[in-house]
PDB file of C-alpha atoms in Angstrom:
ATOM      1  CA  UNK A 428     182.623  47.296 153.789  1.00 56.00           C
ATOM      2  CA  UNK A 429     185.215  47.205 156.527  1.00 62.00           C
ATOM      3  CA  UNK A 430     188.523  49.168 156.264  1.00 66.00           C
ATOM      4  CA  UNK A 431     190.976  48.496 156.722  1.00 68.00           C
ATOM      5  CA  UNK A 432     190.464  44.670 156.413  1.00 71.00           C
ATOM      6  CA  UNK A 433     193.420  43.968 158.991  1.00 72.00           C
ATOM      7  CA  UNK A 434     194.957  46.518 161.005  1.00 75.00           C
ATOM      8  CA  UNK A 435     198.658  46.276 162.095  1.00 76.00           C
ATOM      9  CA  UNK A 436     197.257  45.651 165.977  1.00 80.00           C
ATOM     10  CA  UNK A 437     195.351  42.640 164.849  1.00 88.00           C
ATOM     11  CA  UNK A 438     195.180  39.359 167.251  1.00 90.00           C
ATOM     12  CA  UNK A 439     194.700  35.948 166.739  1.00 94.00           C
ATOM     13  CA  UNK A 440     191.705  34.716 168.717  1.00 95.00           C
ATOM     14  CA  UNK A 441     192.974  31.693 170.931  1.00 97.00           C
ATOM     15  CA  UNK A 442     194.187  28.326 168.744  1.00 98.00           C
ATOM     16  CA  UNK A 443     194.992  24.692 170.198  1.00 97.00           C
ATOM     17  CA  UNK A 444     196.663  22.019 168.168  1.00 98.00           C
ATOM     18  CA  UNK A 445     193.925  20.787 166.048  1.00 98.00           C
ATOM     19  CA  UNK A 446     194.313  16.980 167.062  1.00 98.00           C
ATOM     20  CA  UNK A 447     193.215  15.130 170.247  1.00 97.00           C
ATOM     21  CA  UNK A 448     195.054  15.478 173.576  1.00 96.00           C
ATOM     22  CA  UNK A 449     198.052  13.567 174.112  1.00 95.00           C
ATOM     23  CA  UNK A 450     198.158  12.531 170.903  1.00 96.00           C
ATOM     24  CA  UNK A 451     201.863  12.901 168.611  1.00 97.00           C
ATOM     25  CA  UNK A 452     201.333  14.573 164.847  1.00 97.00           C
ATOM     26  CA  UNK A 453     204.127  15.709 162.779  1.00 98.00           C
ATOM     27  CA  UNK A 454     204.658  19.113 161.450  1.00 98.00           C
ATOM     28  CA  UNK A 455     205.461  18.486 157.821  1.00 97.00           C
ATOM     29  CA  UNK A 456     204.355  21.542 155.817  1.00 97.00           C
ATOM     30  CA  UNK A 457     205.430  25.523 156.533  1.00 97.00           C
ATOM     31  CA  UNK A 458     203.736  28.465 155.863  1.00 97.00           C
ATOM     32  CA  UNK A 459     202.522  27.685 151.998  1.00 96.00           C
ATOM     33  CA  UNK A 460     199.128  29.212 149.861  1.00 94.00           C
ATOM     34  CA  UNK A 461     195.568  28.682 151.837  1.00 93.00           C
ATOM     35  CA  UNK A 462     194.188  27.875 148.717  1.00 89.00           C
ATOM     36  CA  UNK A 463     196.209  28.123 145.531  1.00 77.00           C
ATOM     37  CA  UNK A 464     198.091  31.318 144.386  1.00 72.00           C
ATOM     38  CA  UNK A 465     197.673  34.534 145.878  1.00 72.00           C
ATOM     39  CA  UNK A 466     196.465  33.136 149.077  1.00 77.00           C
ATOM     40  CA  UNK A 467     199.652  34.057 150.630  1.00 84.00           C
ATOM     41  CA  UNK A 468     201.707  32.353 152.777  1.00 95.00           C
ATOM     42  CA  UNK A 469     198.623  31.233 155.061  1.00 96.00           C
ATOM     43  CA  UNK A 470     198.653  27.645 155.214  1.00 97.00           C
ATOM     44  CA  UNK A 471     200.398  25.053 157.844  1.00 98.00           C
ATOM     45  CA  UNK A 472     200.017  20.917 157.173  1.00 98.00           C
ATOM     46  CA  UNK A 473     200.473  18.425 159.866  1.00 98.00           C
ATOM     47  CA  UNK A 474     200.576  14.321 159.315  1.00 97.00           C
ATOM     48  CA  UNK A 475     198.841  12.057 161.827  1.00 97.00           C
ATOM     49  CA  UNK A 476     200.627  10.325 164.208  1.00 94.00           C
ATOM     50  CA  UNK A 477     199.466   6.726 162.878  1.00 93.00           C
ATOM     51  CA  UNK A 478     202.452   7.118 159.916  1.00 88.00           C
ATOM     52  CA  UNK A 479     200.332   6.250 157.016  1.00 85.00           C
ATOM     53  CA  UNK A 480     202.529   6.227 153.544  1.00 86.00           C
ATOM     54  CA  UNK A 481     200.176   7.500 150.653  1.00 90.00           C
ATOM     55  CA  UNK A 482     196.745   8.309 150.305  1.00 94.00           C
ATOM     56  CA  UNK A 483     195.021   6.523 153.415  1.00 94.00           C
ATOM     57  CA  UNK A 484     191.892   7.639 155.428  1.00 96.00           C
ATOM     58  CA  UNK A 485     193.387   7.943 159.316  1.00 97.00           C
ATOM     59  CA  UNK A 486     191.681   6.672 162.256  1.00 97.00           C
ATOM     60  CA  UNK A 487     193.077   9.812 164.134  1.00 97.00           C
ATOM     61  CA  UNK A 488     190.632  12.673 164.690  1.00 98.00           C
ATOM     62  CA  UNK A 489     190.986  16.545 163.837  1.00 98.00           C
ATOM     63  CA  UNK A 490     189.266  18.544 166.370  1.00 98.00           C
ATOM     64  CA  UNK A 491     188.385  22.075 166.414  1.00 98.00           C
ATOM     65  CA  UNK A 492     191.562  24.196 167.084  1.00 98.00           C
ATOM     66  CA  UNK A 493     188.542  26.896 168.284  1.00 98.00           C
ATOM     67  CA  UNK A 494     184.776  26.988 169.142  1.00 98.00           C
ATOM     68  CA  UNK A 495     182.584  28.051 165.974  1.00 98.00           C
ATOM     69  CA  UNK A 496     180.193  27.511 163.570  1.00 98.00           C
ATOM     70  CA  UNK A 497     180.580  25.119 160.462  1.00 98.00           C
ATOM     71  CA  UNK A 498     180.374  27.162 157.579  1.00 98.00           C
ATOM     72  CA  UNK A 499     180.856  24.435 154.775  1.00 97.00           C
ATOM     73  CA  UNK A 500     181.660  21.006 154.982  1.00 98.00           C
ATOM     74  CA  UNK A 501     182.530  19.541 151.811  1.00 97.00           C
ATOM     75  CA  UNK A 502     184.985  18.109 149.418  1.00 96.00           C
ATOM     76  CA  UNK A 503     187.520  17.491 151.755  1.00 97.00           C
ATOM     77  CA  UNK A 504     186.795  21.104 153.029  1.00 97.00           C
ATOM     78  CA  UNK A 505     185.040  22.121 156.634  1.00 98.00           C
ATOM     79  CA  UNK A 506     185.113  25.613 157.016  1.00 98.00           C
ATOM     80  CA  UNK A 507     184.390  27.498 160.545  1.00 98.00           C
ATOM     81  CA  UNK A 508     183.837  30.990 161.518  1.00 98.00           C
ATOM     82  CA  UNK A 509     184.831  31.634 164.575  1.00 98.00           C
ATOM     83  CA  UNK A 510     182.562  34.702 165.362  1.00 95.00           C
ATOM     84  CA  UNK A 511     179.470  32.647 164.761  1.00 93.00           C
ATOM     85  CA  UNK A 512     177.593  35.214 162.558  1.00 95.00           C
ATOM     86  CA  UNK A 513     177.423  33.171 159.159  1.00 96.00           C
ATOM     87  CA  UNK A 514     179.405  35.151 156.771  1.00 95.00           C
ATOM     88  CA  UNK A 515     182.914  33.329 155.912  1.00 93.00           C
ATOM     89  CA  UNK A 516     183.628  37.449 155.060  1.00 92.00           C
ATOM     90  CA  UNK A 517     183.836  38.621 158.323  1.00 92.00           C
ATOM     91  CA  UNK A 518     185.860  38.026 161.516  1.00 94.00           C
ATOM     92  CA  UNK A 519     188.076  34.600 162.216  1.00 97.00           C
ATOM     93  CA  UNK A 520     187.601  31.627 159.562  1.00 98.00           C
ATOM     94  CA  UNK A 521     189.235  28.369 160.278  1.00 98.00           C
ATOM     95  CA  UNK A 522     190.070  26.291 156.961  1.00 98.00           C
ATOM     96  CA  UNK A 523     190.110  22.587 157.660  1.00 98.00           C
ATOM     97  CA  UNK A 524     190.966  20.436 154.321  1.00 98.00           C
ATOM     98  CA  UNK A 525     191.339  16.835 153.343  1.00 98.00           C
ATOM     99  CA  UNK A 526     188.800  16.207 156.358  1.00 98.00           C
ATOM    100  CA  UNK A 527     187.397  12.259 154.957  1.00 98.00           C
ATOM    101  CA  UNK A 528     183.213  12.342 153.883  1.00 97.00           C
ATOM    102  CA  UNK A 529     183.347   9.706 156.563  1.00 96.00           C
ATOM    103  CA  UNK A 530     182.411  11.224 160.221  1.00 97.00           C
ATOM    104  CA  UNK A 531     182.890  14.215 158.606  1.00 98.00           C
ATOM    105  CA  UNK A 532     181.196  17.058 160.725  1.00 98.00           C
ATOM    106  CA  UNK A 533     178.355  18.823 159.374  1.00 98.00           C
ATOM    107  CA  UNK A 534     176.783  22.228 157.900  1.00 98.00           C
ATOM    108  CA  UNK A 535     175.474  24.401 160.558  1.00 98.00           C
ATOM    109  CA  UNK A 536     177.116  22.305 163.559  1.00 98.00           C
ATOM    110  CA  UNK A 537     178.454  24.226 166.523  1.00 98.00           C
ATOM    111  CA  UNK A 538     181.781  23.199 167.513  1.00 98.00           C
ATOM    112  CA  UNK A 539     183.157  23.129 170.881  1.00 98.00           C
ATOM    113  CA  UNK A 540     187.346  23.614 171.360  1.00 97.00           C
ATOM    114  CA  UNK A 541     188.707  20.013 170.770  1.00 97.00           C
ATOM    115  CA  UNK A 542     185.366  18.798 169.803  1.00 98.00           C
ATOM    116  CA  UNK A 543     185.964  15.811 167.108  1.00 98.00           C
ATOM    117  CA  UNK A 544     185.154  17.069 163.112  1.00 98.00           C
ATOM    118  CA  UNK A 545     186.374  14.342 160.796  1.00 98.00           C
ATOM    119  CA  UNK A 546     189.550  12.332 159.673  1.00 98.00           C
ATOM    120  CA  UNK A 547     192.869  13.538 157.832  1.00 98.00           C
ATOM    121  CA  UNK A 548     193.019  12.140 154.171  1.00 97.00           C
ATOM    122  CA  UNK A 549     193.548  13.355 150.760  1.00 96.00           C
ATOM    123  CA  UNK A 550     190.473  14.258 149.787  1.00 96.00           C
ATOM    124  CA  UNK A 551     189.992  17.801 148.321  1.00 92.00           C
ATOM    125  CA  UNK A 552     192.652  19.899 146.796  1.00 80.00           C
ATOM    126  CA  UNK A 553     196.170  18.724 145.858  1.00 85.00           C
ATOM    127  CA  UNK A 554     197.709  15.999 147.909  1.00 90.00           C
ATOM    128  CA  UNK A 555     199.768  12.845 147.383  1.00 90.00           C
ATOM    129  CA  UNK A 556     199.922  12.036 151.378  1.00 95.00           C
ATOM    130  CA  UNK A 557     197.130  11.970 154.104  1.00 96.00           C
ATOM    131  CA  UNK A 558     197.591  15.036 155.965  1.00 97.00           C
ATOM    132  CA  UNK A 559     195.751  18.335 157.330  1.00 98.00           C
ATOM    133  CA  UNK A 560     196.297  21.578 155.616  1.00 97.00           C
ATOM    134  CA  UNK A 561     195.288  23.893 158.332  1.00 98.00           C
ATOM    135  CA  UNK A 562     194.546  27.924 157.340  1.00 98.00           C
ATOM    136  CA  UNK A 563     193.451  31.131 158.618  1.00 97.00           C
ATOM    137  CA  UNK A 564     191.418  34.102 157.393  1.00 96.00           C
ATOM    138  CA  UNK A 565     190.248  37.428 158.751  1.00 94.00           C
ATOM    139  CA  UNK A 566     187.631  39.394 157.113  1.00 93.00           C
ATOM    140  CA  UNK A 567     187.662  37.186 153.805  1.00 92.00           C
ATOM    141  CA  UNK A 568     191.841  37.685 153.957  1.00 92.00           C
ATOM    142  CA  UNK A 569     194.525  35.337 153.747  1.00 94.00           C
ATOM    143  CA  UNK A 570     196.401  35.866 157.084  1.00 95.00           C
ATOM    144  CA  UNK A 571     199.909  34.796 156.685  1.00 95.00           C
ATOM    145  CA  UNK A 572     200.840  31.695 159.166  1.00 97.00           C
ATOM    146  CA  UNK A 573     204.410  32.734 159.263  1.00 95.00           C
ATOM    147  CA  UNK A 574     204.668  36.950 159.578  1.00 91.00           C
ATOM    148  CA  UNK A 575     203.150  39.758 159.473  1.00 87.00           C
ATOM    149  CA  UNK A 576     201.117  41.079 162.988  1.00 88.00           C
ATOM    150  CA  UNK A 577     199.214  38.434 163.543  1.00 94.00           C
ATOM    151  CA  UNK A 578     201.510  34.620 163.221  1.00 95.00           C
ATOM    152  CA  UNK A 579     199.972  31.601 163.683  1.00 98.00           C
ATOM    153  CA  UNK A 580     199.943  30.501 166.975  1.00 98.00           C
ATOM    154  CA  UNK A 581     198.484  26.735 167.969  1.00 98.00           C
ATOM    155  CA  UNK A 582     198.817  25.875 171.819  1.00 97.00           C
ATOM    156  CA  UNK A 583     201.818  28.104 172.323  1.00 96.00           C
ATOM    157  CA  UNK A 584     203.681  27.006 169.341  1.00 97.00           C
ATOM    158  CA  UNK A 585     204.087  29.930 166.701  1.00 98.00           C
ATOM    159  CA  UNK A 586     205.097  29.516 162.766  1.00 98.00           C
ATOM    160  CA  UNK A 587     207.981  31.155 161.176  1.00 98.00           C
ATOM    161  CA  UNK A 588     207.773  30.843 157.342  1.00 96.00           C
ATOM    162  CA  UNK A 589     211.664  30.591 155.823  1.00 96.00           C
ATOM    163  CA  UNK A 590     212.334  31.358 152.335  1.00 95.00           C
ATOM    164  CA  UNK A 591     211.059  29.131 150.223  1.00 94.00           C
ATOM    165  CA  UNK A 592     206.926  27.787 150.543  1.00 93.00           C
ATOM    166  CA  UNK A 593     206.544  24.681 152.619  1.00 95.00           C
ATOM    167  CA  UNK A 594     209.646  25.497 154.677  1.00 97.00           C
ATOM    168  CA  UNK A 595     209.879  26.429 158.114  1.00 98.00           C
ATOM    169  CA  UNK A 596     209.361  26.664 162.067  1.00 98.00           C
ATOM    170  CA  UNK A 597     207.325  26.137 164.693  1.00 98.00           C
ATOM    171  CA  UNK A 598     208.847  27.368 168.067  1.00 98.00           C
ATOM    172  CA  UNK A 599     207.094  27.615 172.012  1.00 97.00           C
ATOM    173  CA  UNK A 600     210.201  28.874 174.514  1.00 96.00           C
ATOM    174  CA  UNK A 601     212.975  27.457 173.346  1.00 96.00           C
ATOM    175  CA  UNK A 602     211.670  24.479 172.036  1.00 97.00           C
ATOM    176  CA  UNK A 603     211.687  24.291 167.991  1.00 98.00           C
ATOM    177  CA  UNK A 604     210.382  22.118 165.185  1.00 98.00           C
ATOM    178  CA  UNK A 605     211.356  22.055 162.087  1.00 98.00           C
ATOM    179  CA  UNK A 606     208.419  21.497 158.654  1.00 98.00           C
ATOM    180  CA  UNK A 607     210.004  17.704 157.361  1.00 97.00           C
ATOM    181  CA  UNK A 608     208.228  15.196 155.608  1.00 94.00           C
ATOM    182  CA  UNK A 609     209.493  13.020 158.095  1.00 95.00           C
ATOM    183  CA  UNK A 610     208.212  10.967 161.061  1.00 95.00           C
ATOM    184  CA  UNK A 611     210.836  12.275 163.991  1.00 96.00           C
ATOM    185  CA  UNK A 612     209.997  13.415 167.199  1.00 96.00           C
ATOM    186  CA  UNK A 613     212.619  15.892 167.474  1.00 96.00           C
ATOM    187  CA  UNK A 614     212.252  17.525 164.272  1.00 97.00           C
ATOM    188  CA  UNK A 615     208.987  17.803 164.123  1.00 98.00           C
ATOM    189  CA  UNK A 616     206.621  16.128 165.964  1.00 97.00           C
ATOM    190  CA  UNK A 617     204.139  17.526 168.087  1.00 97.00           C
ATOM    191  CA  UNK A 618     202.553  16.122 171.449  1.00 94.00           C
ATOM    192  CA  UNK A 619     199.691  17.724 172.732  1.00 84.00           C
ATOM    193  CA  UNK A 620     199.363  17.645 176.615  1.00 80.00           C
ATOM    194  CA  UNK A 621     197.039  17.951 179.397  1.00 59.00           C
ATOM    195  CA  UNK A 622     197.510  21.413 179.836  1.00 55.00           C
ATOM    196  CA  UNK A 623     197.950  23.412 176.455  1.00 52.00           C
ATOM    197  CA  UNK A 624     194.624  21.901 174.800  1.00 50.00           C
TER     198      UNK A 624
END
């Protein structure tokens, strides 16, 4: 047992964007349930840039937002823990889901940051739109994407959860995007550069 299971001091390990470098996605779900209810508010979901309507496999790749070891890898789900010791318990686990079967990166792989894992889709879970639903959890918790000590932070961008589930912001300086199921640039889209992969 480990208590407490997060302490108010807690840190996020060191996230990039989980798509490939200078590539556009759109930011079109806020801080929402990891998985289901009473998973807390730990979920973000970002569209591909290719502006598929519906339930389409993407061409786009989802990397690894962090280096770690694949956990599961199924049913639309690839989960990686981050501290490399097996147990999806313990330490940093990165949720991936609606990854497509297709190139879909395997059980027991060791992923490198920005390292390619699969394609965004529908598959797994609830979803009328091909998108990522991206999640955190520390020691088998929830972490919430929008509050608490340790926000959600993906190459310097860092969620804000607003009242309502599937609302809210992403901000880095004074730069801000807004959660829109939308395709605009400057409400929510998302370029990764050169130098905050």
């Amino acid at each position: 047992t480990v208590e407490p299971l997060m302490t108010s001091d807690l840190a996020q390990p060191e996230l990039r964007l989980p798509w490939e470098t200078g590539h556009t996605w759109y930011f079109t779900g806020g801080p929402h349930g990891g998985w289901g209810s009473g998973s807390g508010r730990a979920a973000l979901d970002f569209a591909p840039g290719d502006k598929l309507v519906g339930c389409t496999v993407s061409p786009e790749w989802i990397v690894a937002a962090a280096p770690g070891l694949v956990l599961r890898s199924e049913n639309g789900e690839v989960l990686v823990d981050l501290d490399g010791d097996g147990f999806e318990q313990s330490g940093w686990v990165l949720l991936y889901m609606h990854v497509a079967a297709e190139d879909r990166v395997e059980v027991g792989a060791t992923l490198e940051r920005g390292q390619r894992m699969g394609h965004p889709s529908c598959e797994g879970g609830f979803a009328d739109a091909t998108h990522l639903h991206f999640a955190r959890r520390y020691n088998g918790e929830w972490v919430p994407a929008g509050s608490g000590p340790a926000p959600m932070i993906l190459s310097g961008w860092m969620a804000h959860r607003d009242v309502m589930p599937y609302d809210g912001t992403l901000t880095r300086g004074d730069e801000e995007r807004t959660a829109c199921e939308c395709w605009d640039d400057q409400i929510n889209g998302l370029t990764l550069g050169q130098n905050l992969d």
